[in-house]
């Protein structure tokens, strides 16, 4: 069975909270997910474009994204891949989302519905390891991604701080 949902952790584990996407992906490896889900870690790079060429019904990106919220806040944003102004949530990882989606369109491919599971970082200025509020948000994000993968509405709540 070809996976129809791609769950992609993006970020840079050498930049503190920017390692959030990879941490969530590691925890998802042991989660109860349906067989139609492919989980991948796309730390610092554009390999995601190659995987998306195969086409997916849904693409779930996981990243630390500054949005002005309280550190550790997990949110889900729907990204319009066809929009001319795609948010540059992963621009610091060597990926430009607008360029990825434009290339897919040129190739006649589709990322499907694109969702961003975002966590408000406390710090993304270097160092290894997540800050306490972002570390606690990993549990929430795993549950949110699992709900999304199964097609349910995610339950969003703050991690205990």
mmCIF file of C-alpha atoms in Angstrom:
data_model
loop_
_atom_site.group_PDB
_atom_site.id
_atom_site.type_symbol
_atom_site.label_atom_id
_atom_site.label_comp_id
_atom_site.label_asym_id
_atom_site.label_seq_id
_atom_site.Cartn_x
_atom_site.Cartn_y
_atom_site.Cartn_z
ATOM 1 C CA UNK A 1 0.000 0.000 0.000
ATOM 2 C CA UNK A 2 1.386 3.382 -1.008
ATOM 3 C CA UNK A 3 1.421 5.859 1.880
ATOM 4 C CA UNK A 4 -1.038 8.675 1.328
ATOM 5 C CA UNK A 5 0.106 10.791 4.287
ATOM 6 C CA UNK A 6 3.647 12.096 4.615
ATOM 7 C CA UNK A 7 4.683 13.214 8.101
ATOM 8 C CA UNK A 8 7.854 15.281 7.770
ATOM 9 C CA UNK A 9 9.940 16.601 10.634
ATOM 10 C CA UNK A 10 12.063 19.577 9.565
ATOM 11 C CA UNK A 11 14.581 21.623 11.472
ATOM 12 C CA UNK A 12 18.112 21.666 12.784
ATOM 13 C CA UNK A 13 18.937 19.824 16.004
ATOM 14 C CA UNK A 14 22.050 21.994 16.441
ATOM 15 C CA UNK A 15 19.899 25.110 16.872
ATOM 16 C CA UNK A 16 18.167 24.384 20.172
ATOM 17 C CA UNK A 17 14.383 24.372 19.806
ATOM 18 C CA UNK A 18 14.677 24.125 16.030
ATOM 19 C CA UNK A 19 15.214 20.393 16.642
ATOM 20 C CA UNK A 20 11.515 20.087 17.555
ATOM 21 C CA UNK A 21 10.503 18.451 14.257
ATOM 22 C CA UNK A 22 13.117 15.710 14.558
ATOM 23 C CA UNK A 23 12.232 15.044 18.202
ATOM 24 C CA UNK A 24 8.537 14.632 17.345
ATOM 25 C CA UNK A 25 9.410 12.272 14.470
ATOM 26 C CA UNK A 26 11.515 10.130 16.830
ATOM 27 C CA UNK A 27 8.572 9.822 19.218
ATOM 28 C CA UNK A 28 6.192 9.053 16.333
ATOM 29 C CA UNK A 29 8.259 6.004 15.422
ATOM 30 C CA UNK A 30 6.683 4.215 18.403
ATOM 31 C CA UNK A 31 3.181 5.656 17.967
ATOM 32 C CA UNK A 32 0.191 3.716 16.683
ATOM 33 C CA UNK A 33 -0.138 5.094 13.155
ATOM 34 C CA UNK A 34 -1.999 3.631 10.183
ATOM 35 C CA UNK A 35 -0.072 1.850 7.428
ATOM 36 C CA UNK A 36 -0.791 4.646 4.958
ATOM 37 C CA UNK A 37 1.519 7.035 6.843
ATOM 38 C CA UNK A 38 5.165 7.571 5.923
ATOM 39 C CA UNK A 39 7.306 9.257 8.592
ATOM 40 C CA UNK A 40 10.520 11.022 7.585
ATOM 41 C CA UNK A 41 13.142 13.287 9.126
ATOM 42 C CA UNK A 42 14.208 16.118 6.812
ATOM 43 C CA UNK A 43 16.812 17.832 8.952
ATOM 44 C CA UNK A 44 18.370 20.722 7.029
ATOM 45 C CA UNK A 45 17.742 19.930 3.417
ATOM 46 C CA UNK A 46 15.506 19.719 0.426
ATOM 47 C CA UNK A 47 15.192 15.917 0.086
ATOM 48 C CA UNK A 48 11.491 16.366 0.862
ATOM 49 C CA UNK A 49 10.914 17.529 -2.718
ATOM 50 C CA UNK A 50 12.034 14.143 -4.051
ATOM 51 C CA UNK A 51 9.661 12.293 -1.721
ATOM 52 C CA UNK A 52 6.736 14.594 -2.545
ATOM 53 C CA UNK A 53 7.097 13.890 -6.274
ATOM 54 C CA UNK A 54 5.318 10.574 -5.635
ATOM 55 C CA UNK A 55 2.237 12.491 -4.505
ATOM 56 C CA UNK A 56 0.357 12.407 -1.216
ATOM 57 C CA UNK A 57 -3.180 13.117 -0.134
ATOM 58 C CA UNK A 58 -1.878 14.969 2.925
ATOM 59 C CA UNK A 59 1.534 16.313 3.905
ATOM 60 C CA UNK A 60 2.068 17.101 7.592
ATOM 61 C CA UNK A 61 5.137 19.223 8.290
ATOM 62 C CA UNK A 62 6.436 19.522 11.864
ATOM 63 C CA UNK A 63 8.624 22.490 12.763
ATOM 64 C CA UNK A 64 9.443 25.058 15.423
ATOM 65 C CA UNK A 65 7.931 28.256 14.063
ATOM 66 C CA UNK A 66 8.021 31.672 15.768
ATOM 67 C CA UNK A 67 4.489 33.072 15.653
ATOM 68 C CA UNK A 68 4.465 35.324 18.727
ATOM 69 C CA UNK A 69 2.820 32.752 21.004
ATOM 70 C CA UNK A 70 3.928 31.490 24.407
ATOM 71 C CA UNK A 71 6.928 29.096 24.062
ATOM 72 C CA UNK A 72 5.704 25.528 23.782
ATOM 73 C CA UNK A 73 2.397 26.466 22.142
ATOM 74 C CA UNK A 74 1.459 23.878 19.509
ATOM 75 C CA UNK A 75 -0.738 24.959 16.624
ATOM 76 C CA UNK A 76 -1.897 23.547 13.304
ATOM 77 C CA UNK A 77 -1.859 25.739 10.204
ATOM 78 C CA UNK A 78 -3.141 24.793 6.777
ATOM 79 C CA UNK A 79 -0.768 25.942 4.047
ATOM 80 C CA UNK A 80 -2.104 26.831 0.621
ATOM 81 C CA UNK A 81 0.622 25.300 -1.535
ATOM 82 C CA UNK A 82 -0.730 27.093 -4.604
ATOM 83 C CA UNK A 83 -0.526 30.532 -3.028
ATOM 84 C CA UNK A 84 2.068 32.934 -4.322
ATOM 85 C CA UNK A 85 3.102 33.817 -0.769
ATOM 86 C CA UNK A 86 3.760 30.589 1.125
ATOM 87 C CA UNK A 87 4.946 31.183 4.697
ATOM 88 C CA UNK A 88 8.691 30.692 5.018
ATOM 89 C CA UNK A 89 8.466 28.536 8.134
ATOM 90 C CA UNK A 90 11.362 26.362 6.977
ATOM 91 C CA UNK A 91 13.481 28.999 5.240
ATOM 92 C CA UNK A 92 16.319 28.564 7.740
ATOM 93 C CA UNK A 93 16.693 24.873 6.902
ATOM 94 C CA UNK A 94 17.867 25.212 3.342
ATOM 95 C CA UNK A 95 14.291 24.723 2.140
ATOM 96 C CA UNK A 96 12.110 27.426 0.654
ATOM 97 C CA UNK A 97 8.543 26.152 0.817
ATOM 98 C CA UNK A 98 7.413 28.354 -2.057
ATOM 99 C CA UNK A 99 10.184 26.921 -4.272
ATOM 100 C CA UNK A 100 9.359 23.335 -3.227
ATOM 101 C CA UNK A 101 5.668 23.765 -4.068
ATOM 102 C CA UNK A 102 6.433 25.583 -7.354
ATOM 103 C CA UNK A 103 8.763 22.769 -8.417
ATOM 104 C CA UNK A 104 6.118 20.177 -7.577
ATOM 105 C CA UNK A 105 3.584 22.086 -9.670
ATOM 106 C CA UNK A 106 6.017 22.258 -12.618
ATOM 107 C CA UNK A 107 6.543 18.489 -12.342
ATOM 108 C CA UNK A 108 2.789 17.885 -12.277
ATOM 109 C CA UNK A 109 2.917 16.556 -8.708
ATOM 110 C CA UNK A 110 0.792 17.307 -5.695
ATOM 111 C CA UNK A 111 1.631 17.446 -1.984
ATOM 112 C CA UNK A 112 -2.092 17.244 -1.274
ATOM 113 C CA UNK A 113 -3.422 19.067 1.746
ATOM 114 C CA UNK A 114 -0.435 20.640 3.506
ATOM 115 C CA UNK A 115 -0.578 21.094 7.272
ATOM 116 C CA UNK A 116 2.063 22.581 9.543
ATOM 117 C CA UNK A 117 2.180 21.357 13.129
ATOM 118 C CA UNK A 118 4.045 24.214 14.690
ATOM 119 C CA UNK A 119 5.592 24.796 18.092
ATOM 120 C CA UNK A 120 6.520 28.229 19.392
ATOM 121 C CA UNK A 121 10.251 28.082 20.233
ATOM 122 C CA UNK A 122 11.898 29.652 23.251
ATOM 123 C CA UNK A 123 15.299 29.759 21.553
ATOM 124 C CA UNK A 124 16.697 28.917 18.113
ATOM 125 C CA UNK A 125 20.112 30.438 18.542
ATOM 126 C CA UNK A 126 22.316 27.398 18.922
ATOM 127 C CA UNK A 127 23.064 24.639 21.354
ATOM 128 C CA UNK A 128 21.863 21.090 21.402
ATOM 129 C CA UNK A 129 18.612 20.137 23.068
ATOM 130 C CA UNK A 130 15.145 21.546 23.427
ATOM 131 C CA UNK A 131 14.166 24.141 26.007
ATOM 132 C CA UNK A 132 11.822 22.841 28.760
ATOM 133 C CA UNK A 133 8.566 24.257 27.284
ATOM 134 C CA UNK A 134 9.338 22.928 23.796
ATOM 135 C CA UNK A 135 10.438 19.550 25.179
ATOM 136 C CA UNK A 136 7.084 19.272 26.979
ATOM 137 C CA UNK A 137 5.243 20.227 23.783
ATOM 138 C CA UNK A 138 6.612 17.152 21.974
ATOM 139 C CA UNK A 139 3.989 14.953 23.702
ATOM 140 C CA UNK A 140 1.200 17.299 22.547
ATOM 141 C CA UNK A 141 2.535 17.387 18.975
ATOM 142 C CA UNK A 142 2.762 13.581 18.799
ATOM 143 C CA UNK A 143 -0.897 13.342 19.787
ATOM 144 C CA UNK A 144 -1.879 16.088 17.293
ATOM 145 C CA UNK A 145 -0.001 14.427 14.403
ATOM 146 C CA UNK A 146 -1.458 11.032 15.322
ATOM 147 C CA UNK A 147 -4.982 12.502 15.303
ATOM 148 C CA UNK A 148 -4.337 14.173 11.933
ATOM 149 C CA UNK A 149 -2.891 10.974 10.436
ATOM 150 C CA UNK A 150 -6.002 9.033 11.453
ATOM 151 C CA UNK A 151 -8.201 11.798 10.002
ATOM 152 C CA UNK A 152 -9.482 13.128 13.325
ATOM 153 C CA UNK A 153 -9.578 16.721 14.482
ATOM 154 C CA UNK A 154 -6.559 17.269 16.718
ATOM 155 C CA UNK A 155 -6.952 18.118 20.388
ATOM 156 C CA UNK A 156 -4.800 21.166 21.018
ATOM 157 C CA UNK A 157 -3.842 22.046 24.547
ATOM 158 C CA UNK A 158 -0.854 23.580 26.193
ATOM 159 C CA UNK A 159 1.935 21.397 27.479
ATOM 160 C CA UNK A 160 2.264 21.576 31.227
ATOM 161 C CA UNK A 161 4.970 24.077 32.131
#
